[in-house]
Tab-separated table of C-alpha atoms in Angstrom:
chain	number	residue	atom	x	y	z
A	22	UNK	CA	-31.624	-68.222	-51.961
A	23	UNK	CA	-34.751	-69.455	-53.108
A	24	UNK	CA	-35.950	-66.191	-54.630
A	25	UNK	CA	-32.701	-64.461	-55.504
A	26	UNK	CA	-33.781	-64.489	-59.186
A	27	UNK	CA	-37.499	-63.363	-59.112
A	28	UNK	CA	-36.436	-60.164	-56.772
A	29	UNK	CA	-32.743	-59.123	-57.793
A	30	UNK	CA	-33.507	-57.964	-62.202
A	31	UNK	CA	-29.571	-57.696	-62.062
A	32	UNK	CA	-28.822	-60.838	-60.544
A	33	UNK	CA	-30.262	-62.281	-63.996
A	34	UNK	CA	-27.492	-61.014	-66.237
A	35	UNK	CA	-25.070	-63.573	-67.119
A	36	UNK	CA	-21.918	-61.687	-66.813
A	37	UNK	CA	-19.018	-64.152	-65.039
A	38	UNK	CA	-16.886	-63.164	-62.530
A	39	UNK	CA	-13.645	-61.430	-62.762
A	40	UNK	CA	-10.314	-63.143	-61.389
A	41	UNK	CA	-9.169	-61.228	-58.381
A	42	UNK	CA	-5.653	-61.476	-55.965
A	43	UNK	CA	-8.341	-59.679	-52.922
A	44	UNK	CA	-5.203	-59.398	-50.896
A	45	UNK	CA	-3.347	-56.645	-53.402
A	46	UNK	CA	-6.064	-53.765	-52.665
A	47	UNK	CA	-4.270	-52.441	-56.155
A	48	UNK	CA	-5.954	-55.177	-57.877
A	49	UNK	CA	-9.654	-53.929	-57.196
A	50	UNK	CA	-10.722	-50.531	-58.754
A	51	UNK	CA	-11.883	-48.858	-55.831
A	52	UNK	CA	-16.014	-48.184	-55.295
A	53	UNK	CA	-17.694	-44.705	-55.261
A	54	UNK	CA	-15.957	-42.999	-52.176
A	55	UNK	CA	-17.328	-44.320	-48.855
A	56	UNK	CA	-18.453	-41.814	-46.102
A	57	UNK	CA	-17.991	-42.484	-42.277
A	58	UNK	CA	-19.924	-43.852	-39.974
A	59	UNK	CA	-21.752	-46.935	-42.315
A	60	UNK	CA	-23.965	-44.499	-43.822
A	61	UNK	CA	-24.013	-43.948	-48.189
A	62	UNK	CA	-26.203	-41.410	-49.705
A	63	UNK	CA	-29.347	-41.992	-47.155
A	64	UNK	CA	-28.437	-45.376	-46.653
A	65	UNK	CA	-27.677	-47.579	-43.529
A	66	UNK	CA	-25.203	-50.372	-43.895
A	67	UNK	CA	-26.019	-53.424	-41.692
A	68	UNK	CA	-23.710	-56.536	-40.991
A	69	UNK	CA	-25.438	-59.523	-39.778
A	70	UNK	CA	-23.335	-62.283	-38.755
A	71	UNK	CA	-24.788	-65.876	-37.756
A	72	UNK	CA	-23.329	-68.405	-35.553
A	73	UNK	CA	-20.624	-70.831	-36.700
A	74	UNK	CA	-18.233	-71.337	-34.155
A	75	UNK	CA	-14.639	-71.616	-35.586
A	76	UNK	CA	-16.265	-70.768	-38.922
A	77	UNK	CA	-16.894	-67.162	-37.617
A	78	UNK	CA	-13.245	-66.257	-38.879
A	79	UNK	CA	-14.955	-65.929	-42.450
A	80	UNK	CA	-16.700	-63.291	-40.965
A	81	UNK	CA	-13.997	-61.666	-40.016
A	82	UNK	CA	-12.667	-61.445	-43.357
A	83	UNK	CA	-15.696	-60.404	-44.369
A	84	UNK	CA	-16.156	-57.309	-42.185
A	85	UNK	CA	-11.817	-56.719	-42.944
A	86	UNK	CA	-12.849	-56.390	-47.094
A	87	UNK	CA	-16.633	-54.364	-45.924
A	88	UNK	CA	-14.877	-51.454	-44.499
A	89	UNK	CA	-12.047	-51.531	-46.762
A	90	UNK	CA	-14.296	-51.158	-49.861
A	91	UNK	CA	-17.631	-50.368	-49.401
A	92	UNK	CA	-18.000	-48.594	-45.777
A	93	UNK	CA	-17.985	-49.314	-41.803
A	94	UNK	CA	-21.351	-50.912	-40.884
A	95	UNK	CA	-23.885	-48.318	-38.780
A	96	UNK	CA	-25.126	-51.461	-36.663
A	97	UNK	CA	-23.903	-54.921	-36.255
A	98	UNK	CA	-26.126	-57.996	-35.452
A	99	UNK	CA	-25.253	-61.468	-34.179
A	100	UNK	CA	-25.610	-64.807	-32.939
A	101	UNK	CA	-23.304	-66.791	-31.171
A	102	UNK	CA	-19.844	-66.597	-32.722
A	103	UNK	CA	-21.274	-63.977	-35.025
A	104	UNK	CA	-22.005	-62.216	-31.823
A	105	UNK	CA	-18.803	-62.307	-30.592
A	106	UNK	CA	-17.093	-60.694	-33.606
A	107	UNK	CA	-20.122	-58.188	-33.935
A	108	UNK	CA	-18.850	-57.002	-30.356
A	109	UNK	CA	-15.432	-56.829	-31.725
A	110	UNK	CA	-16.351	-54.684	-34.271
A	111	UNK	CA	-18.727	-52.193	-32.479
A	112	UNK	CA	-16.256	-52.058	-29.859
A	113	UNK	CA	-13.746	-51.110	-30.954
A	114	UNK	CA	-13.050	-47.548	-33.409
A	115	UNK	CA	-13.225	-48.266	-37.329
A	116	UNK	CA	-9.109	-48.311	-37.629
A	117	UNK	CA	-9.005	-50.529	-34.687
A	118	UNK	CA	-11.367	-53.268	-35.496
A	119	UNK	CA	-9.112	-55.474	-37.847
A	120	UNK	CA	-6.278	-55.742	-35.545
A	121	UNK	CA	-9.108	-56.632	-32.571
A	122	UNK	CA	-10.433	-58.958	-34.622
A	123	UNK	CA	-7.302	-60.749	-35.899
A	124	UNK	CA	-5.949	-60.481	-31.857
A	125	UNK	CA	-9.190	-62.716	-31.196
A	126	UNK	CA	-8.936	-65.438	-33.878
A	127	UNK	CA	-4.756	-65.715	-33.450
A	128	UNK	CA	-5.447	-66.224	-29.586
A	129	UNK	CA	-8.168	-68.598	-29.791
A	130	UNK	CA	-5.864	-70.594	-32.600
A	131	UNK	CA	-3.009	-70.672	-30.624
A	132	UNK	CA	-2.830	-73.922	-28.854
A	133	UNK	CA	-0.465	-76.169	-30.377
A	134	UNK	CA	-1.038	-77.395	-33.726
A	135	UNK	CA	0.070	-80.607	-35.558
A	136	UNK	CA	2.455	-80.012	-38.368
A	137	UNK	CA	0.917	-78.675	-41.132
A	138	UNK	CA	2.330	-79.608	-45.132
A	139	UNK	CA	0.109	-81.670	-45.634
A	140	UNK	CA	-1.285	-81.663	-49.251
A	141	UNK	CA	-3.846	-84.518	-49.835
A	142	UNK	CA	-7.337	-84.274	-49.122
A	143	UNK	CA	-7.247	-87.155	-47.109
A	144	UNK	CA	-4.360	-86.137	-45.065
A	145	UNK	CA	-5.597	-82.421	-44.520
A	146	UNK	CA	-9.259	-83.993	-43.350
A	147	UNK	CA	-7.024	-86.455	-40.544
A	148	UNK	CA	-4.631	-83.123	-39.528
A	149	UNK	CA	-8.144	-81.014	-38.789
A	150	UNK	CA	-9.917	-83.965	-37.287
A	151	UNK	CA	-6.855	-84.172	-34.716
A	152	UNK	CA	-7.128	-80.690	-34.185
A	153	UNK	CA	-10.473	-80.639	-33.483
A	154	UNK	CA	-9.798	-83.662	-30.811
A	155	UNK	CA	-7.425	-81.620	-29.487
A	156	UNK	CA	-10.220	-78.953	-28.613
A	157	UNK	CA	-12.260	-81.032	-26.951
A	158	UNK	CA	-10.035	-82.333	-24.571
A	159	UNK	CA	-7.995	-79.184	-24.027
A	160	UNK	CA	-9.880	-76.316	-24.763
A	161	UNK	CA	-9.439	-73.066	-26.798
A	162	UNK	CA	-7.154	-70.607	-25.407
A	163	UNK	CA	-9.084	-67.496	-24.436
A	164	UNK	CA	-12.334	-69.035	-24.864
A	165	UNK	CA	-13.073	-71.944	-23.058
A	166	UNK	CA	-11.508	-74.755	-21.138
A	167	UNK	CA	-12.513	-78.266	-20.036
A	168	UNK	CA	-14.054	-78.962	-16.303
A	169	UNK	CA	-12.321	-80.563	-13.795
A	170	UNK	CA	-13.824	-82.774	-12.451
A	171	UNK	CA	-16.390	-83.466	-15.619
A	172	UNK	CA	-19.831	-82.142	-15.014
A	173	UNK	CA	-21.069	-86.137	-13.941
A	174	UNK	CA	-19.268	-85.333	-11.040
A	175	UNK	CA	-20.050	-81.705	-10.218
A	176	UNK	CA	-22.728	-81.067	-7.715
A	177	UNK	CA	-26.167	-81.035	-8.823
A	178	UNK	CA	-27.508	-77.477	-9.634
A	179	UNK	CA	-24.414	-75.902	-10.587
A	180	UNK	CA	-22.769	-74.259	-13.566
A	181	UNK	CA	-20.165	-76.907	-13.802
A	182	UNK	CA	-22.668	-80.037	-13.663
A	183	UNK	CA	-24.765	-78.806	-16.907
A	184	UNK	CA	-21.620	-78.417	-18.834
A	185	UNK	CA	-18.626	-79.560	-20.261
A	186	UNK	CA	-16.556	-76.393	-20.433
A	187	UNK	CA	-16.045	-73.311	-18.410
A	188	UNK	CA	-15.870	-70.395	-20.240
A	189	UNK	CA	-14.845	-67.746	-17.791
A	190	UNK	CA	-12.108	-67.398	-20.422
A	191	UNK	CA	-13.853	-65.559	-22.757
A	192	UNK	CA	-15.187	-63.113	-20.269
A	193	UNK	CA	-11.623	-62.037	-19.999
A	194	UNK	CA	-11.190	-61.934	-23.698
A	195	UNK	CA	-14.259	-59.791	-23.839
A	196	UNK	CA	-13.266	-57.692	-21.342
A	197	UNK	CA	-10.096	-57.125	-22.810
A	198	UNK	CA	-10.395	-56.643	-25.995
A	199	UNK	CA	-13.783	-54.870	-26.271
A	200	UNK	CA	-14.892	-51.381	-25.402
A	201	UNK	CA	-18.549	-51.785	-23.952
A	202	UNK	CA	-18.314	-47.974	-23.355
A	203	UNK	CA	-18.129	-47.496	-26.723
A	204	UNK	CA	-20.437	-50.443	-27.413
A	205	UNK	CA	-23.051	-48.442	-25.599
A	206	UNK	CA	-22.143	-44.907	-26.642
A	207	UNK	CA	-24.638	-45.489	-29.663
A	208	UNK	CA	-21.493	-45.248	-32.517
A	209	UNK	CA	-22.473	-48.317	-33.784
A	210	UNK	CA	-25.655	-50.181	-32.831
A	211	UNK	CA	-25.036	-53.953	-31.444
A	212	UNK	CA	-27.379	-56.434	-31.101
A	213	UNK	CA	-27.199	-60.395	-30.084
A	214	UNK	CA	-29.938	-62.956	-29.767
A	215	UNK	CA	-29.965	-65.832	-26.829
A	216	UNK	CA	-32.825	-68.362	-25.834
A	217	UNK	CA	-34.036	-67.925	-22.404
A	218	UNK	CA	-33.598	-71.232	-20.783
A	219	UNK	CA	-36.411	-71.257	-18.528
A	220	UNK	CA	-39.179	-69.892	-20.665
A	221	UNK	CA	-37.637	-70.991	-24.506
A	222	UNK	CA	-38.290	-67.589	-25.693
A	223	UNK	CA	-36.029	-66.205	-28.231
A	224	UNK	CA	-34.418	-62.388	-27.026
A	225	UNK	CA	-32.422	-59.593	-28.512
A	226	UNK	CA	-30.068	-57.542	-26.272
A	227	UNK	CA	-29.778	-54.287	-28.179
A	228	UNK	CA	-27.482	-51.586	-27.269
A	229	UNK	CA	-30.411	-48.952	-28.513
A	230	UNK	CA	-32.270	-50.239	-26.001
A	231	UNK	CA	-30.431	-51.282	-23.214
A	232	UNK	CA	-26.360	-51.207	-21.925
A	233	UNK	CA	-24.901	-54.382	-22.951
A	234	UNK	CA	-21.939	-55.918	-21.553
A	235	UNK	CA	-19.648	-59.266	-21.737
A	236	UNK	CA	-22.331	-61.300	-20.093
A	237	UNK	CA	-24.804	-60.618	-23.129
A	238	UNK	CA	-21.887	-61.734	-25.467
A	239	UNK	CA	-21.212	-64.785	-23.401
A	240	UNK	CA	-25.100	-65.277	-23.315
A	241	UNK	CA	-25.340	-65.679	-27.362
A	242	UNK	CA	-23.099	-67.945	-27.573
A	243	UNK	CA	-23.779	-70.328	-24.133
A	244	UNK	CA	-24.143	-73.640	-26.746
A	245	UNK	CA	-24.983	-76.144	-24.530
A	246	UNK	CA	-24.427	-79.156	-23.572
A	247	UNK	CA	-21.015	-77.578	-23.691
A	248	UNK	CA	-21.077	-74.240	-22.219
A	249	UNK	CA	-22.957	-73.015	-19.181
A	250	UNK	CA	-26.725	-70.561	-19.091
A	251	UNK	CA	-25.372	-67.196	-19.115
A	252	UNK	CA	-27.621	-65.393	-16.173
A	253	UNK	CA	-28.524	-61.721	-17.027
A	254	UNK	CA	-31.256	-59.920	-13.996
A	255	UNK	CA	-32.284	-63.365	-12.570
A	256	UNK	CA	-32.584	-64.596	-16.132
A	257	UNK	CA	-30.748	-67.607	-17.608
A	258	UNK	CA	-29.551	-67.627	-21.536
A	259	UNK	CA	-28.330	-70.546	-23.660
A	260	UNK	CA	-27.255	-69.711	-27.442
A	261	UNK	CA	-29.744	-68.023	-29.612
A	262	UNK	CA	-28.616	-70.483	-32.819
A	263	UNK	CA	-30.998	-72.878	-30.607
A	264	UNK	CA	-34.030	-71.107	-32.213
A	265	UNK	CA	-32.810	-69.213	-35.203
A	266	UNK	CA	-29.321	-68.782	-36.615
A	267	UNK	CA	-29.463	-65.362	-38.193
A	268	UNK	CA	-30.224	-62.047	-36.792
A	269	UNK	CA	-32.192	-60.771	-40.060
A	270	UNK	CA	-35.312	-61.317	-38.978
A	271	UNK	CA	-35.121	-58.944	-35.926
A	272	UNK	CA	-33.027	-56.212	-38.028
A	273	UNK	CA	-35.916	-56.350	-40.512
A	274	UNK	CA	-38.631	-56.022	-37.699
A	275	UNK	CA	-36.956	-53.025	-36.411
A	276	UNK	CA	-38.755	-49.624	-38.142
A	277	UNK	CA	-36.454	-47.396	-40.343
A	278	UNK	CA	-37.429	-44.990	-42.638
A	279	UNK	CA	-33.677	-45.319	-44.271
A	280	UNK	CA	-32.930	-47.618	-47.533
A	281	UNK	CA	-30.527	-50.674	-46.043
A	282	UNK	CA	-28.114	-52.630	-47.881
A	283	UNK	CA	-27.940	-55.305	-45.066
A	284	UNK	CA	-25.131	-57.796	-45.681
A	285	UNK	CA	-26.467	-61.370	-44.393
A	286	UNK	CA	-23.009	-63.669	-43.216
A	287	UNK	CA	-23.798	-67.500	-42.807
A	288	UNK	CA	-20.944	-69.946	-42.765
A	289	UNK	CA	-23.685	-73.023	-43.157
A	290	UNK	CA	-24.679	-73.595	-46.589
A	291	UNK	CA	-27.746	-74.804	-47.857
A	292	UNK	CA	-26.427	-76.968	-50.657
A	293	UNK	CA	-24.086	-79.818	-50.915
A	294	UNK	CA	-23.417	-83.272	-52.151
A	295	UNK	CA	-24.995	-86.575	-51.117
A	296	UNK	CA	-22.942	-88.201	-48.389
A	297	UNK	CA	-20.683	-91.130	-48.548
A	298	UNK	CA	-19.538	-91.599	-45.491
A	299	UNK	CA	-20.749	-91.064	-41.574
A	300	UNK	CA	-18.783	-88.148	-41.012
A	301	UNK	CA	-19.997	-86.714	-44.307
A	302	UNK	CA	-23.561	-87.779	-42.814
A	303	UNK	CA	-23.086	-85.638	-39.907
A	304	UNK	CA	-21.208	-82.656	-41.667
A	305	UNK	CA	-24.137	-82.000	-44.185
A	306	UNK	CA	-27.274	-82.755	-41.455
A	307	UNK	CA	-25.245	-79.815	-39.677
A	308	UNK	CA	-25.709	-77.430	-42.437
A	309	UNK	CA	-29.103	-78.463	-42.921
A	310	UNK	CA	-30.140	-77.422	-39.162
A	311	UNK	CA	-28.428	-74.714	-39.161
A	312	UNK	CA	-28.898	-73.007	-43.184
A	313	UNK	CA	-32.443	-73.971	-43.506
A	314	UNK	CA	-33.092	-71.509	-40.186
A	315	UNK	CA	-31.409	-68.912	-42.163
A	316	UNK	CA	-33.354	-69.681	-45.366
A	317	UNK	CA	-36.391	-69.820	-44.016
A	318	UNK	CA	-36.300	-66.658	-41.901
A	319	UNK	CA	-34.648	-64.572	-44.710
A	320	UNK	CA	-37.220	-66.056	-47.151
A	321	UNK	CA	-40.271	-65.083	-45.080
A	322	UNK	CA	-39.007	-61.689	-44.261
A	323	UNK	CA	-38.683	-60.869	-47.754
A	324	UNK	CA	-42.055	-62.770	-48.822
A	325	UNK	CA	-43.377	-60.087	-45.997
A	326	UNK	CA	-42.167	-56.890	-47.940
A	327	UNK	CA	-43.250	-57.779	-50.813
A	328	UNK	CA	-46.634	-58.281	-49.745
A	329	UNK	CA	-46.711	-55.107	-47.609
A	330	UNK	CA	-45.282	-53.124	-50.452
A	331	UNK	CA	-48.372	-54.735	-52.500
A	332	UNK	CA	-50.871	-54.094	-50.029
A	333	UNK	CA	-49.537	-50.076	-50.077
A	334	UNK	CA	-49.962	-49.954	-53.781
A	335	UNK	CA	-53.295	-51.323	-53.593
A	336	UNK	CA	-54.742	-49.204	-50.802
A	337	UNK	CA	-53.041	-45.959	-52.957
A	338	UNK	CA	-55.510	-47.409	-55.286
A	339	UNK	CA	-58.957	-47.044	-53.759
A	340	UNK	CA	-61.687	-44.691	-53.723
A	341	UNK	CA	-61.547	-42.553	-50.620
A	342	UNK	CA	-64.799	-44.362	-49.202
A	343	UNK	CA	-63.054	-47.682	-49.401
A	344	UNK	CA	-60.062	-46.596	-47.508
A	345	UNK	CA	-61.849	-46.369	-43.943
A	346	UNK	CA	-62.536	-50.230	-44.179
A	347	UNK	CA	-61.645	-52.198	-41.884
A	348	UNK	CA	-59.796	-54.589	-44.072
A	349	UNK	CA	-58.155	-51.492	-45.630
A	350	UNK	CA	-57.331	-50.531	-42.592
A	351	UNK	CA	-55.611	-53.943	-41.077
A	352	UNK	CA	-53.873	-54.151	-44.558
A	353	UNK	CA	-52.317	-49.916	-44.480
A	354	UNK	CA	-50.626	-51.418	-40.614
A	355	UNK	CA	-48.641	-53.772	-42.732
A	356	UNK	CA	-44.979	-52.396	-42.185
A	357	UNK	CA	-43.445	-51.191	-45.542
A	358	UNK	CA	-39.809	-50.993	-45.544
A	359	UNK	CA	-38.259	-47.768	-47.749
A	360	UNK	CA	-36.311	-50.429	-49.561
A	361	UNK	CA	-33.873	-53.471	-48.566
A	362	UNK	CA	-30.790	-54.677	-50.520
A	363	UNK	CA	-29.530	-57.912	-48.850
A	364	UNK	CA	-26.519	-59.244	-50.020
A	365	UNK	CA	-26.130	-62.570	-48.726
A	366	UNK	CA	-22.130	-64.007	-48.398
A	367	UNK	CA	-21.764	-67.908	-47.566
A	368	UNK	CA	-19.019	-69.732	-46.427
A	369	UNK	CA	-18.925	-73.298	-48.495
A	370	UNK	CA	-16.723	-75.471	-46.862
A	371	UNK	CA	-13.839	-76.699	-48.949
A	372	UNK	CA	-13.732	-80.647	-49.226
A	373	UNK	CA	-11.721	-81.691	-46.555
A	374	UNK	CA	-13.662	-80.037	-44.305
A	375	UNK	CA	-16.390	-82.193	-42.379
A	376	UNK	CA	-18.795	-82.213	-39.120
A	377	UNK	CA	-16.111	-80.649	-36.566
A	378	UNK	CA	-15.440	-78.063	-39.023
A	379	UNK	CA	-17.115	-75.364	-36.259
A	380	UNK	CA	-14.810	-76.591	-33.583
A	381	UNK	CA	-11.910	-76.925	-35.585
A	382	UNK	CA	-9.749	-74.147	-34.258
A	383	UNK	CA	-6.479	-74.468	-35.592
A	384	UNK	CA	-3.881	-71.416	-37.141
A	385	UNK	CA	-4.097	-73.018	-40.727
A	386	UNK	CA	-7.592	-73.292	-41.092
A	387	UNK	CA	-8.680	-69.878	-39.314
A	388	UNK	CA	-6.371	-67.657	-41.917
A	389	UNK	CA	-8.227	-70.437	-45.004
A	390	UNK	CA	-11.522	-69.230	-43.387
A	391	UNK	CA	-10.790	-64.939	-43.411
A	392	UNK	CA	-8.873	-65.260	-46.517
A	393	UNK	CA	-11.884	-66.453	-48.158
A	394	UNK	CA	-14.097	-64.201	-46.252
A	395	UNK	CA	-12.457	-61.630	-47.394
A	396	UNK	CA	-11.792	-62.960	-51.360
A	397	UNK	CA	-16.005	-63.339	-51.168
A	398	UNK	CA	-16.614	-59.576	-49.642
A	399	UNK	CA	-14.028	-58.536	-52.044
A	400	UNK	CA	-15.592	-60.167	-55.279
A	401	UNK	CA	-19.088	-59.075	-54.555
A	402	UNK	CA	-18.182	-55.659	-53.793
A	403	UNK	CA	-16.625	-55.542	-57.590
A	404	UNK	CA	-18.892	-57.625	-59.529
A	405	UNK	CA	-20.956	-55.856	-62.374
A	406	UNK	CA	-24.358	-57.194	-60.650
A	407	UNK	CA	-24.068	-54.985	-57.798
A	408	UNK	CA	-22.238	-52.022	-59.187
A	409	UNK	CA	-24.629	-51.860	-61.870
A	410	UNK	CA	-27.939	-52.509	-59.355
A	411	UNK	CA	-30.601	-50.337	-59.635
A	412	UNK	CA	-29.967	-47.990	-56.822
A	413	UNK	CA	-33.138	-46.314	-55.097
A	414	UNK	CA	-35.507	-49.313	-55.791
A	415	UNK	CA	-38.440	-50.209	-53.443
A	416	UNK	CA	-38.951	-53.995	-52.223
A	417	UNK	CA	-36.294	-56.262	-52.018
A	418	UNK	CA	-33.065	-56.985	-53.968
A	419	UNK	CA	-31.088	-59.716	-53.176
A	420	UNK	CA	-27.767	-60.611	-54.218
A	421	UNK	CA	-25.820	-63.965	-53.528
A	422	UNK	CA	-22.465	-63.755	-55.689
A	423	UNK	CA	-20.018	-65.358	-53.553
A	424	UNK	CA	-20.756	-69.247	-55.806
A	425	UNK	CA	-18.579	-67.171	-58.224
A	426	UNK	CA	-16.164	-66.192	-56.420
A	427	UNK	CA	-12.022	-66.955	-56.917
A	428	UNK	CA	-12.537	-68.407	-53.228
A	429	UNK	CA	-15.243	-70.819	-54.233
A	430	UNK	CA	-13.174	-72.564	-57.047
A	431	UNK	CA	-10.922	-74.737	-54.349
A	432	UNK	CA	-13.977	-75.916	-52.791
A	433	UNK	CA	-15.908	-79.055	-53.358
A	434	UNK	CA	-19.440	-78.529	-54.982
């Protein structure tokens, strides 16, 4: 994060990281004591989840290690794959949601897998990239499954001939595994961005504003060329990672009066080495689409509060008289946040991972990608920058901790 250090005073002190087993909770000293329903002293805790296909099991993790140690979020916003687990989470009660979540990432990495012990880089990259094959010509169980005849041959205008796979699948998963009553009960707060196709405008369906159900899911994630417009009331929707990859801006936009410690999930990161190959080519221009969205958008949200925060202290500042002008006036409608802690978690892909790492839905690799999920949650949960923060602070803090995290050390720079 481009500004991590000018905003977050305790992300400047140099104290390293302590070694952690995140899977012994006996290991971690537990936090303050959390109270229920994502809510800490007159704060609201936020998950935000962006897309990343078979990456999203880091989330996950993440969200297994949130509620375990810090506290159940009070709303949970996603894109794509991130909007998928978000439903899994707000649909489901707060003991329930690891065992949904976990049903949902061993079904979809279920098909048959090639024999794993394999120990070389080399030979782990081939086994994935097989895998990965393997999806696109079969599927993933309980998500999506290849057309029959391919959509060259499906009649013009329909679902099947403007993509590759149906994914009626998930619906059922959804369905099944989801409580949309509760979704919409207001418990937790949901939201999920998708693209209209027609118009290209980017939407949020937000259970605080409307009832959302599998269709709004299926709509966040609708990637295409591969998977079909979702249509919601005469509408058609396509993936919402086709405009931006990361819910924040819209959680920011909404008005709250609350301090929120909003914990930003993106499994793309911004960083990485120089290529050497083609497939390395194609693995790091992915990350580059998809982080610099996420960069961007976080970085101008944040360059926005400080400058409304600024604008505040400078209007407190004038005489009376000046107060009623205009430019006063246009600068006091500047929204001003109470306060905003994000905490941003990123998956970095270990080194034999390349560009069909976010179709790549074998067992192995899904329990790599919540393992580490969780090991990053874990670590910045217990790391002296964030237990010490400065707690009631105005602006923007921002904390990105998971580079030193156990997790991190068996991945390529």
């Amino acid at each position: 994060m481009r500004h991590a250090e000018r905003r977050t005073p305790t992300s400047k002190q140099p104290t390293p990281a302590k070694a952690m087993t995140p899977h012994r909770s006996t290991t971690h000293p537990r936090p303050a004591a959390r109270r229920k329903g994502g809510a800490r002293a007159g704060r609201d805790c936020i998950l935000v989840l962006q897309g990343g296909g078979a990456l999203g099991a880091y989330q996950a993790g993440v969200s297994e290690a949130l509620g375990k140690f810090y506290c159940e979020p009070a709303w949970v916003a996603g894109i794509s794959i991130g909007a998928i687990n978000a439903a899994l989470i707000a649909g489901n009660q707060a003991g329930e949601r690891v065992a949904r979540l976990r049903e949902f990432w061993e079904l979809v990495s279920s098909s048959p897998q090639m024999p794993a012990g394999v120990v070389s880089a080399s030979g782990r990259e081939s086994l994935n990239e097989t895998n990965a094959t393997q999806v696109m010509f079969f599927g993933v169980p309980g998500f999506f499954t290849p057309r029959f005849p391919p959509a060259p041959f499906q009649p013009r205008g329909t679902p099947g001939a403007i993509s590759y796979y149906d994914t009626e699948p998930l619906r059922q998963t959804l369905e099944r595994l989801v409580d949309f009553d509760l979704v919409n009960s207001g418990s937790v707060r949901l939201s999920v961005g998708a693209v209209n196709v027609r118009s290209g405008n980017f939407e949020y369906f937000d259970s605080a504003k409307q009832r959302i159900d599998a269709r709004h899911i299926m709509a966040s994630g609708a990637l295409p060329p591969g998977f079909p417009p979702v249509e919601i009331d005469g509408e058609h929707y396509w993936d919402g990672g086709l405009v931006s990859n990361t819910p924040l801006q819209y959680v920011l936009d909404q008005k709250s009066d609350r301090r929120r410690v909003v914990f930003q999930v993106d499994l793309y990161p911004a960083t990485g080495a120089l290529p050497t190959t083609m497939a390395e080519v194609s693995e790091r221009e992915k990350d580059i689409r998809f982080s610099s969205r996420t960069r961007l958008n976080t970085t101008n949200e944040l360059d926005r509060q400080v400058v409304a925060l600024a604008a505040q202290r400078l209007i407190a500042k004038l005489p009376q008289k000046l107060r009623n002008d205009p430019d006063a006036i246009a600068l006091s409608a500047l929204r001003c946040e109470g306060g905003v802690d994000v905490v941003h978690l990123i998956y970095r892909s270990k080194r034999y991972e390349c560009h069909s790492k976010d179709f790549e839905f074998s067992r192995l690799s899904m329990q790599e990608h919540w393992d580490a999920g969780r090991a990053d949650m874990a670590h910045t949960l217990h790391d002296p920058r964030w237990v010490n923060r400065k707690l009631g602070a105005d602006g923007v803090q921002v904390f990105d901790l998971t580079a030193a995290s156990p997790s991190s050390r068996i991945r390529s720079p």
